[in-house]
PDB file of C-alpha atoms in Angstrom:
ATOM      1  CA  MET A  12      27.852  16.214  29.307  1.00 74.00           C
ATOM      2  CA  LEU A  13      24.186  16.843  29.704  1.00 78.00           C
ATOM      3  CA  SER A  14      22.144  15.043  27.370  1.00 86.00           C
ATOM      4  CA  ALA A  15      19.082  16.623  25.301  1.00 87.00           C
ATOM      5  CA  GLU A  16      16.858  14.082  26.907  1.00 89.00           C
ATOM      6  CA  ALA A  17      17.886  14.567  30.357  1.00 88.00           C
ATOM      7  CA  ALA A  18      17.705  18.444  29.967  1.00 88.00           C
ATOM      8  CA  ILE A  19      14.297  18.197  28.510  1.00 90.00           C
ATOM      9  CA  THR A  20      13.013  16.142  31.248  1.00 89.00           C
ATOM     10  CA  ARG A  21      14.675  18.389  33.942  1.00 87.00           C
ATOM     11  CA  LEU A  22      12.799  21.280  32.502  1.00 85.00           C
ATOM     12  CA  ARG A  23       9.382  19.862  32.354  1.00 86.00           C
ATOM     13  CA  ARG A  24      10.001  18.757  36.117  1.00 86.00           C
ATOM     14  CA  ASP A  25      11.110  22.047  37.231  1.00 82.00           C
ATOM     15  CA  LEU A  26       8.334  23.894  35.418  1.00 80.00           C
ATOM     16  CA  THR A  27       6.000  21.685  37.173  1.00 82.00           C
ATOM     17  CA  LEU A  28       7.423  22.349  40.387  1.00 81.00           C
ATOM     18  CA  GLY A  29       7.730  26.073  39.923  1.00 79.00           C
ATOM     19  CA  SER A  30       4.091  26.206  39.036  1.00 78.00           C
ATOM     20  CA  LEU A  31       3.197  24.336  42.275  1.00 84.00           C
ATOM     21  CA  VAL A  32       5.448  26.546  44.553  1.00 80.00           C
ATOM     22  CA  ARG A  33       3.822  29.718  42.922  1.00 78.00           C
ATOM     23  CA  GLY A  34       0.551  28.212  43.382  1.00 80.00           C
ATOM     24  CA  LEU A  35       1.254  27.331  47.040  1.00 82.00           C
ATOM     25  CA  LEU A  36       2.561  30.910  47.649  1.00 76.00           C
ATOM     26  CA  LEU A  37      -0.554  32.532  46.382  1.00 80.00           C
ATOM     27  CA  VAL A  38      -2.728  30.161  48.383  1.00 80.00           C
ATOM     28  CA  SER A  39      -0.685  31.404  51.364  1.00 76.00           C
ATOM     29  CA  ILE A  40      -1.383  35.155  50.658  1.00 77.00           C
ATOM     30  CA  PHE A  41      -5.358  34.304  50.115  1.00 75.00           C
ATOM     31  CA  ALA A  42      -5.174  32.386  53.502  1.00 71.00           C
ATOM     32  CA  SER A  43      -3.459  34.951  55.241  1.00 70.00           C
ATOM     33  CA  LEU A  44      -5.910  37.762  53.973  1.00 69.00           C
ATOM     34  CA  PHE A  45      -9.247  35.869  54.403  1.00 67.00           C
ATOM     35  CA  VAL A  46      -8.970  32.469  56.076  1.00 66.00           C
ATOM     36  CA  LEU A  47      -6.517  33.154  59.177  1.00 60.00           C
ATOM     37  CA  PRO A  48      -8.815  36.225  60.264  1.00 65.00           C
ATOM     38  CA  ARG A  49     -11.697  33.690  60.723  1.00 69.00           C
ATOM     39  CA  VAL A  50      -9.899  30.905  62.187  1.00 66.00           C
ATOM     40  CA  ALA A  51      -7.523  32.642  64.537  1.00 64.00           C
ATOM     41  CA  PRO A  52      -8.846  36.286  64.803  1.00 66.00           C
ATOM     42  CA  LYS A  53      -6.359  37.184  67.456  1.00 63.00           C
ATOM     43  CA  VAL A  54      -3.452  36.613  65.145  1.00 58.00           C
ATOM     44  CA  ASP A  55      -2.351  39.638  62.965  1.00 62.00           C
ATOM     45  CA  SER A  56      -2.803  38.470  59.357  1.00 66.00           C
ATOM     46  CA  THR A  57       0.352  40.773  58.633  1.00 74.00           C
ATOM     47  CA  ILE A  58       2.543  38.231  60.250  1.00 71.00           C
ATOM     48  CA  GLY A  59       1.491  35.569  57.741  1.00 67.00           C
ATOM     49  CA  LEU A  60       1.935  37.916  54.772  1.00 71.00           C
ATOM     50  CA  LEU A  61       5.296  39.035  55.829  1.00 75.00           C
ATOM     51  CA  VAL A  62       6.379  35.001  56.162  1.00 74.00           C
ATOM     52  CA  VAL A  63       5.058  34.421  52.655  1.00 74.00           C
ATOM     53  CA  GLY A  64       6.693  37.611  51.390  1.00 76.00           C
ATOM     54  CA  GLY A  65      10.149  36.371  53.004  1.00 78.00           C
ATOM     55  CA  ILE A  66       9.880  33.137  51.403  1.00 77.00           C
ATOM     56  CA  TRP A  67       9.171  34.738  48.059  1.00 73.00           C
ATOM     57  CA  VAL A  68      11.935  37.067  48.467  1.00 78.00           C
ATOM     58  CA  ALA A  69      14.372  34.387  49.280  1.00 74.00           C
ATOM     59  CA  LEU A  70      13.012  32.143  46.272  1.00 72.00           C
ATOM     60  CA  ALA A  71      13.289  34.983  43.915  1.00 72.00           C
ATOM     61  CA  TYR A  72      16.747  35.675  44.673  1.00 70.00           C
ATOM     62  CA  ALA A  73      17.915  32.161  44.125  1.00 67.00           C
ATOM     63  CA  SER A  74      15.833  32.216  40.894  1.00 67.00           C
ATOM     64  CA  ALA A  75      17.767  35.471  39.759  1.00 70.00           C
ATOM     65  CA  ARG A  76      21.000  33.608  40.563  1.00 70.00           C
ATOM     66  CA  GLY A  77      19.974  31.047  38.017  1.00 67.00           C
ATOM     67  CA  SER A  78      19.136  33.957  35.582  1.00 70.00           C
ATOM     68  CA  ARG A  79      22.538  35.461  35.643  1.00 74.00           C
ATOM     69  CA  LEU A  80      23.995  32.095  34.845  1.00 69.00           C
ATOM     70  CA  ALA A  81      21.957  31.570  32.039  1.00 71.00           C
ATOM     71  CA  ALA A  82      22.478  35.188  30.578  1.00 76.00           C
ATOM     72  CA  ASP A  83      26.482  34.534  30.595  1.00 79.00           C
ATOM     73  CA  SER A  84      25.921  31.490  27.966  1.00 83.00           C
ATOM     74  CA  PRO A  85      25.492  33.033  24.729  1.00 85.00           C
ATOM     75  CA  ALA A  86      28.813  35.138  24.909  1.00 87.00           C
ATOM     76  CA  LEU A  87      30.414  31.950  26.207  1.00 87.00           C
ATOM     77  CA  ILE A  88      29.243  30.104  23.014  1.00 89.00           C
ATOM     78  CA  ALA A  89      30.174  32.854  20.689  1.00 86.00           C
ATOM     79  CA  SER A  90      33.850  33.200  21.864  1.00 87.00           C
ATOM     80  CA  GLY A  91      34.250  29.241  21.227  1.00 86.00           C
ATOM     81  CA  ASP A  92      34.420  28.372  25.370  1.00 89.00           C
ATOM     82  CA  PHE A  93      32.109  25.681  24.903  1.00 91.00           C
ATOM     83  CA  GLU A  94      33.342  23.785  28.312  1.00 89.00           C
ATOM     84  CA  GLU A  95      32.450  27.101  30.264  1.00 89.00           C
ATOM     85  CA  ALA A  96      29.027  27.300  28.502  1.00 89.00           C
ATOM     86  CA  GLU A  97      28.221  24.022  29.124  1.00 88.00           C
ATOM     87  CA  ARG A  98      28.855  24.455  32.876  1.00 88.00           C
ATOM     88  CA  HIS A  99      26.976  27.535  33.187  1.00 87.00           C
ATOM     89  CA  ILE A 100      23.880  26.083  31.336  1.00 87.00           C
ATOM     90  CA  ASP A 101      23.933  23.004  33.669  1.00 86.00           C
ATOM     91  CA  LEU A 102      23.938  24.860  36.601  1.00 83.00           C
ATOM     92  CA  ALA A 103      21.227  27.071  35.352  1.00 83.00           C
ATOM     93  CA  LEU A 104      19.252  23.998  34.479  1.00 84.00           C
ATOM     94  CA  ARG A 105      19.840  22.427  37.876  1.00 82.00           C
ATOM     95  CA  SER A 106      19.068  25.568  40.058  1.00 78.00           C
ATOM     96  CA  PHE A 107      15.614  26.195  41.446  1.00 75.00           C
ATOM     97  CA  SER A 108      13.784  28.839  39.651  1.00 75.00           C
ATOM     98  CA  LEU A 109      10.360  30.472  40.222  1.00 72.00           C
ATOM     99  CA  PHE A 110       9.899  31.793  37.100  1.00 77.00           C
ATOM    100  CA  ARG A 111       9.635  29.857  33.488  1.00 80.00           C
ATOM    101  CA  SER A 112      11.776  32.439  31.859  1.00 79.00           C
ATOM    102  CA  ALA A 113      15.025  31.436  33.333  1.00 81.00           C
ATOM    103  CA  LYS A 114      14.703  27.418  32.536  1.00 85.00           C
ATOM    104  CA  LEU A 115      13.406  28.250  28.882  1.00 88.00           C
ATOM    105  CA  GLN A 116      16.279  30.325  28.398  1.00 88.00           C
ATOM    106  CA  SER A 117      18.595  27.816  29.578  1.00 89.00           C
ATOM    107  CA  LEU A 118      17.228  25.386  27.330  1.00 91.00           C
ATOM    108  CA  HIS A 119      17.252  27.482  24.153  1.00 92.00           C
ATOM    109  CA  HIS A 120      20.973  28.174  25.110  1.00 93.00           C
ATOM    110  CA  LEU A 121      21.712  24.714  25.333  1.00 94.00           C
ATOM    111  CA  ALA A 122      19.981  24.289  21.884  1.00 94.00           C
ATOM    112  CA  LEU A 123      22.359  27.045  20.701  1.00 94.00           C
ATOM    113  CA  LEU A 124      25.549  24.950  22.240  1.00 94.00           C
ATOM    114  CA  ARG A 125      24.627  21.760  20.736  1.00 95.00           C
ATOM    115  CA  HIS A 126      24.230  23.463  17.349  1.00 94.00           C
ATOM    116  CA  ALA A 127      27.680  25.121  17.680  1.00 93.00           C
ATOM    117  CA  GLN A 128      29.236  21.830  18.541  1.00 94.00           C
ATOM    118  CA  ARG A 129      27.582  20.602  15.364  1.00 92.00           C
ATOM    119  CA  ARG A 130      25.390  18.050  17.223  1.00 94.00           C
ATOM    120  CA  TRP A 131      22.499  18.387  15.321  1.00 95.00           C
ATOM    121  CA  GLN A 132      20.195  15.624  16.620  1.00 95.00           C
ATOM    122  CA  GLU A 133      20.306  17.238  20.013  1.00 95.00           C
ATOM    123  CA  SER A 134      19.935  20.609  18.792  1.00 95.00           C
ATOM    124  CA  ALA A 135      16.802  19.751  17.094  1.00 96.00           C
ATOM    125  CA  LEU A 136      15.251  17.874  20.110  1.00 95.00           C
ATOM    126  CA  LEU A 137      15.752  20.791  22.184  1.00 95.00           C
ATOM    127  CA  CYS A 138      14.233  23.086  19.715  1.00 95.00           C
ATOM    128  CA  GLN A 139      11.344  20.883  19.408  1.00 94.00           C
ATOM    129  CA  ALA A 140      10.820  20.856  23.094  1.00 93.00           C
ATOM    130  CA  LEU A 141      11.210  24.533  23.391  1.00 92.00           C
ATOM    131  CA  LEU A 142       8.732  25.323  20.783  1.00 91.00           C
ATOM    132  CA  GLY A 143       6.403  22.847  22.270  1.00 90.00           C
ATOM    133  CA  GLN A 144       6.111  24.807  25.524  1.00 87.00           C
ATOM    134  CA  ARG A 145       3.952  27.842  26.301  1.00 84.00           C
ATOM    135  CA  LEU A 146       6.481  30.733  26.051  1.00 80.00           C
ATOM    136  CA  GLY A 147       4.423  33.762  26.952  1.00 75.00           C
ATOM    137  CA  SER A 148       6.706  36.660  27.479  1.00 72.00           C
ATOM    138  CA  LEU A 149       9.481  34.916  25.855  1.00 76.00           C
ATOM    139  CA  GLN A 150       7.611  34.419  22.715  1.00 80.00           C
ATOM    140  CA  GLY A 151      10.735  36.136  20.809  1.00 82.00           C
ATOM    141  CA  LEU A 152      12.587  32.940  21.549  1.00 85.00           C
ATOM    142  CA  SER A 153      10.387  30.959  18.879  1.00 89.00           C
ATOM    143  CA  LYS A 154      11.966  32.775  16.091  1.00 91.00           C
ATOM    144  CA  PRO A 155      15.772  31.638  16.873  1.00 92.00           C
ATOM    145  CA  SER A 156      14.755  28.449  17.842  1.00 93.00           C
ATOM    146  CA  ARG A 157      12.946  27.856  14.648  1.00 93.00           C
ATOM    147  CA  LEU A 158      16.093  28.869  12.654  1.00 93.00           C
ATOM    148  CA  LEU A 159      18.248  26.587  14.756  1.00 94.00           C
ATOM    149  CA  LEU A 160      15.683  23.802  14.326  1.00 95.00           C
ATOM    150  CA  ALA A 161      15.639  24.103  10.430  1.00 94.00           C
ATOM    151  CA  ASP A 162      19.381  24.426   9.989  1.00 93.00           C
ATOM    152  CA  SER A 163      19.607  21.254  12.126  1.00 95.00           C
ATOM    153  CA  LEU A 164      17.142  19.187  10.453  1.00 95.00           C
ATOM    154  CA  MET A 165      18.938  20.208   7.071  1.00 92.00           C
ATOM    155  CA  GLU A 166      22.010  18.764   8.351  1.00 91.00           C
ATOM    156  CA  LEU A 167      20.342  15.646   9.347  1.00 93.00           C
ATOM    157  CA  GLY A 168      18.799  15.609   5.731  1.00 89.00           C
ATOM    158  CA  ASP A 169      15.298  16.035   6.958  1.00 93.00           C
ATOM    159  CA  LEU A 170      14.053  18.750   4.344  1.00 92.00           C
ATOM    160  CA  ARG A 171      10.439  18.267   5.058  1.00 93.00           C
ATOM    161  CA  GLY A 172      11.049  19.231   8.724  1.00 93.00           C
ATOM    162  CA  ALA A 173      13.297  22.154   7.744  1.00 93.00           C
ATOM    163  CA  HIS A 174      10.610  23.320   5.379  1.00 92.00           C
ATOM    164  CA  GLU A 175       8.010  23.247   8.205  1.00 91.00           C
ATOM    165  CA  ALA A 176      10.218  25.167  10.790  1.00 91.00           C
ATOM    166  CA  LEU A 177      11.044  27.859   7.933  1.00 90.00           C
ATOM    167  CA  ALA A 178       7.457  28.334   7.125  1.00 87.00           C
ATOM    168  CA  GLY A 179       6.516  29.198  10.579  1.00 80.00           C
ATOM    169  CA  LEU A 180       8.766  32.340  10.103  1.00 85.00           C
ATOM    170  CA  GLN A 181       7.506  33.801   6.807  1.00 75.00           C
ATOM    171  CA  SER A 182       4.631  36.122   8.411  1.00 75.00           C
ATOM    172  CA  GLN A 183       6.859  37.151  11.422  1.00 81.00           C
ATOM    173  CA  LYS A 184       8.395  40.303  11.992  1.00 86.00           C
ATOM    174  CA  LEU A 185      12.303  39.551  12.054  1.00 88.00           C
ATOM    175  CA  SER A 186      15.087  41.626  13.459  1.00 90.00           C
ATOM    176  CA  LEU A 187      18.232  42.140  11.157  1.00 91.00           C
ATOM    177  CA  ASN A 188      20.119  39.381  12.823  1.00 91.00           C
ATOM    178  CA  GLU A 189      16.917  37.139  12.287  1.00 91.00           C
ATOM    179  CA  THR A 190      16.878  38.276   8.661  1.00 92.00           C
ATOM    180  CA  LEU A 191      20.511  37.227   8.150  1.00 94.00           C
ATOM    181  CA  ASN A 192      20.292  33.931   9.580  1.00 92.00           C
ATOM    182  CA  LEU A 193      16.998  33.228   7.943  1.00 93.00           C
ATOM    183  CA  LEU A 194      18.528  34.105   4.570  1.00 94.00           C
ATOM    184  CA  ALA A 195      21.208  31.783   5.379  1.00 93.00           C
ATOM    185  CA  VAL A 196      19.153  28.875   5.939  1.00 93.00           C
ATOM    186  CA  GLN A 197      16.897  29.550   3.393  1.00 94.00           C
ATOM    187  CA  LEU A 198      19.392  29.559   0.592  1.00 95.00           C
ATOM    188  CA  ASP A 199      20.812  26.347   1.814  1.00 94.00           C
ATOM    189  CA  TYR A 200      17.336  24.734   1.768  1.00 94.00           C
ATOM    190  CA  GLU A 201      16.224  25.876  -1.488  1.00 95.00           C
ATOM    191  CA  ALA A 202      19.872  24.634  -3.045  1.00 94.00           C
ATOM    192  CA  ARG A 203      19.514  21.412  -1.730  1.00 92.00           C
ATOM    193  CA  VAL A 204      15.702  21.035  -3.178  1.00 93.00           C
ATOM    194  CA  GLY A 205      16.893  22.780  -6.642  1.00 93.00           C
ATOM    195  CA  ALA A 206      14.714  25.876  -6.197  1.00 94.00           C
ATOM    196  CA  TRP A 207      17.263  28.067  -8.435  1.00 96.00           C
ATOM    197  CA  SER A 208      14.419  30.491  -9.674  1.00 94.00           C
ATOM    198  CA  ALA A 209      13.340  31.273  -6.004  1.00 94.00           C
ATOM    199  CA  MET A 210      16.972  32.018  -4.980  1.00 95.00           C
ATOM    200  CA  ILE A 211      17.718  34.055  -7.766  1.00 93.00           C
ATOM    201  CA  SER A 212      14.754  36.222  -7.328  1.00 93.00           C
ATOM    202  CA  GLY A 213      15.586  39.457  -5.660  1.00 93.00           C
ATOM    203  CA  VAL A 214      19.294  38.600  -6.019  1.00 95.00           C
ATOM    204  CA  MET A 215      20.760  41.998  -5.530  1.00 95.00           C
ATOM    205  CA  SER A 216      19.040  42.496  -2.230  1.00 95.00           C
ATOM    206  CA  LYS A 217      20.303  39.154  -1.196  1.00 96.00           C
ATOM    207  CA  VAL A 218      23.634  40.013  -1.969  1.00 95.00           C
ATOM    208  CA  GLN A 219      23.461  43.348   0.185  1.00 95.00           C
ATOM    209  CA  LEU A 220      22.060  41.178   3.004  1.00 95.00           C
ATOM    210  CA  ALA A 221      24.895  38.924   2.637  1.00 95.00           C
ATOM    211  CA  GLU A 222      27.495  41.531   2.904  1.00 93.00           C
ATOM    212  CA  LEU A 223      26.178  42.218   6.487  1.00 94.00           C
ATOM    213  CA  MET A 224      27.141  38.536   7.468  1.00 94.00           C
ATOM    214  CA  PRO A 225      30.089  37.310   9.061  1.00 92.00           C
ATOM    215  CA  SER A 226      32.536  36.737   6.235  1.00 92.00           C
ATOM    216  CA  VAL A 227      32.409  32.860   6.281  1.00 92.00           C
ATOM    217  CA  ASN A 228      28.546  33.187   5.932  1.00 93.00           C
ATOM    218  CA  ALA A 229      28.659  35.712   3.305  1.00 95.00           C
ATOM    219  CA  ALA A 230      31.054  33.508   1.206  1.00 95.00           C
ATOM    220  CA  ARG A 231      28.549  30.774   1.390  1.00 95.00           C
ATOM    221  CA  ALA A 232      25.672  32.826   0.742  1.00 96.00           C
ATOM    222  CA  GLN A 233      27.137  34.391  -2.427  1.00 96.00           C
ATOM    223  CA  ALA A 234      28.415  31.027  -3.539  1.00 96.00           C
ATOM    224  CA  MET A 235      24.940  29.573  -3.187  1.00 96.00           C
ATOM    225  CA  LEU A 236      23.574  32.537  -5.067  1.00 97.00           C
ATOM    226  CA  ALA A 237      26.281  32.084  -7.882  1.00 96.00           C
ATOM    227  CA  LEU A 238      25.208  28.547  -8.054  1.00 96.00           C
ATOM    228  CA  ALA A 239      21.690  29.448  -8.733  1.00 96.00           C
ATOM    229  CA  ALA A 240      22.593  32.070 -11.343  1.00 96.00           C
ATOM    230  CA  ARG A 241      24.509  29.283 -13.036  1.00 95.00           C
ATOM    231  CA  LYS A 242      21.783  27.137 -13.050  1.00 95.00           C
ATOM    232  CA  SER A 243      19.242  29.830 -14.262  1.00 94.00           C
ATOM    233  CA  GLY A 244      21.370  30.455 -17.307  1.00 94.00           C
ATOM    234  CA  ARG A 245      22.997  33.642 -16.045  1.00 95.00           C
ATOM    235  CA  PRO A 246      26.874  32.892 -16.382  1.00 94.00           C
ATOM    236  CA  ASP A 247      28.001  36.528 -15.941  1.00 95.00           C
ATOM    237  CA  LEU A 248      26.310  37.002 -12.903  1.00 95.00           C
ATOM    238  CA  SER A 249      27.387  33.470 -11.695  1.00 95.00           C
ATOM    239  CA  ASP A 250      30.768  34.403 -12.283  1.00 95.00           C
ATOM    240  CA  TRP A 251      30.633  37.859 -10.558  1.00 96.00           C
ATOM    241  CA  LEU A 252      29.340  36.272  -7.470  1.00 96.00           C
ATOM    242  CA  ARG A 253      31.632  33.469  -7.428  1.00 96.00           C
ATOM    243  CA  ARG A 254      34.498  36.066  -7.530  1.00 95.00           C
ATOM    244  CA  ARG A 255      32.799  37.670  -4.524  1.00 95.00           C
ATOM    245  CA  ALA A 256      32.683  34.444  -2.714  1.00 95.00           C
ATOM    246  CA  GLU A 257      36.294  33.849  -3.168  1.00 94.00           C
ATOM    247  CA  LEU A 258      37.211  37.027  -1.644  1.00 93.00           C
ATOM    248  CA  LEU A 259      35.281  36.414   1.539  1.00 92.00           C
ATOM    249  CA  GLY A 260      36.207  32.661   2.104  1.00 91.00           C
ATOM    250  CA  ASP A 261      38.101  29.887   0.715  1.00 92.00           C
ATOM    251  CA  ALA A 262      36.886  27.892  -2.100  1.00 92.00           C
ATOM    252  CA  THR A 263      38.125  24.647  -1.133  1.00 92.00           C
ATOM    253  CA  ALA A 264      36.525  24.867   2.395  1.00 93.00           C
ATOM    254  CA  LEU A 265      33.343  25.923   0.936  1.00 93.00           C
ATOM    255  CA  LYS A 266      33.229  23.063  -1.390  1.00 93.00           C
ATOM    256  CA  LYS A 267      34.131  20.524   1.557  1.00 92.00           C
ATOM    257  CA  GLU A 268      31.253  22.144   3.645  1.00 90.00           C
ATOM    258  CA  ARG A 269      28.900  22.070   0.844  1.00 92.00           C
ATOM    259  CA  PRO A 270      29.582  19.569  -1.944  1.00 92.00           C
ATOM    260  CA  ILE A 271      27.013  20.962  -4.029  1.00 93.00           C
ATOM    261  CA  LEU A 272      29.177  24.129  -4.560  1.00 94.00           C
ATOM    262  CA  ALA A 273      31.979  22.050  -6.366  1.00 93.00           C
ATOM    263  CA  GLU A 274      30.289  23.001  -9.765  1.00 92.00           C
ATOM    264  CA  LEU A 275      31.432  26.624  -9.250  1.00 93.00           C
ATOM    265  CA  TRP A 276      35.151  25.377  -9.060  1.00 92.00           C
ATOM    266  CA  PRO A 277      35.733  22.359 -11.013  1.00 84.00           C
ATOM    267  CA  VAL A 278      38.974  20.383 -10.489  1.00 71.00           C
ATOM    268  CA  SER A 279      41.356  21.268 -13.251  1.00 54.00           C
TER     269      SER A 279
END
């Protein structure tokens, strides 16, 4: 199994190598156009360009294979096939790529896999390494990576780090899926720090968003809101939200996953 440290080291090495190769190819193109005609005027500069172009096409083809491997990983993770996802990600990280995007996406997929495996420390390390890179056209990866980082840090008990990760998302435009993930993580964070009034603010909008989540996440979100309503002195709202949570998930499982919710279902 690929460790987070090994994956990060490999990423940095491969990004440096890719930059060097791209630089050498560009220098070769410049040399074919401007240096070769002066040094060997009888040699057609087109030959040099064709050679460099052929090398570029071959390397780009090899890079595309790595990109295809990386693209399959999220679906494998979502289906629970972690072993196959691990194999795809490992092959994508091992393969050479001219382009930064394939390597950065593979690292993000590895962070996603480690999060799904509940290996919080490795997921957090991978997200931090990714966010420390110049993402360029892949700037969109920063939002899901911050969400993964915040959730992983909360599981590790680092509430300050989770707050900093969430703060970086407040001013950004999010997709619906990212908004749902942010709501789930934010409710979890606010419950841990006892920010009950913030949780209950705009509660009906949050309930409507929670209804769009998968049933397990929706049950937890509404249970969190029920707890916030109870703590805020709104028992009727708390009971209504608790019953909605019970329709979507198992109370025992919810209490086991988040012991703070035990207050909603006291032992008889």
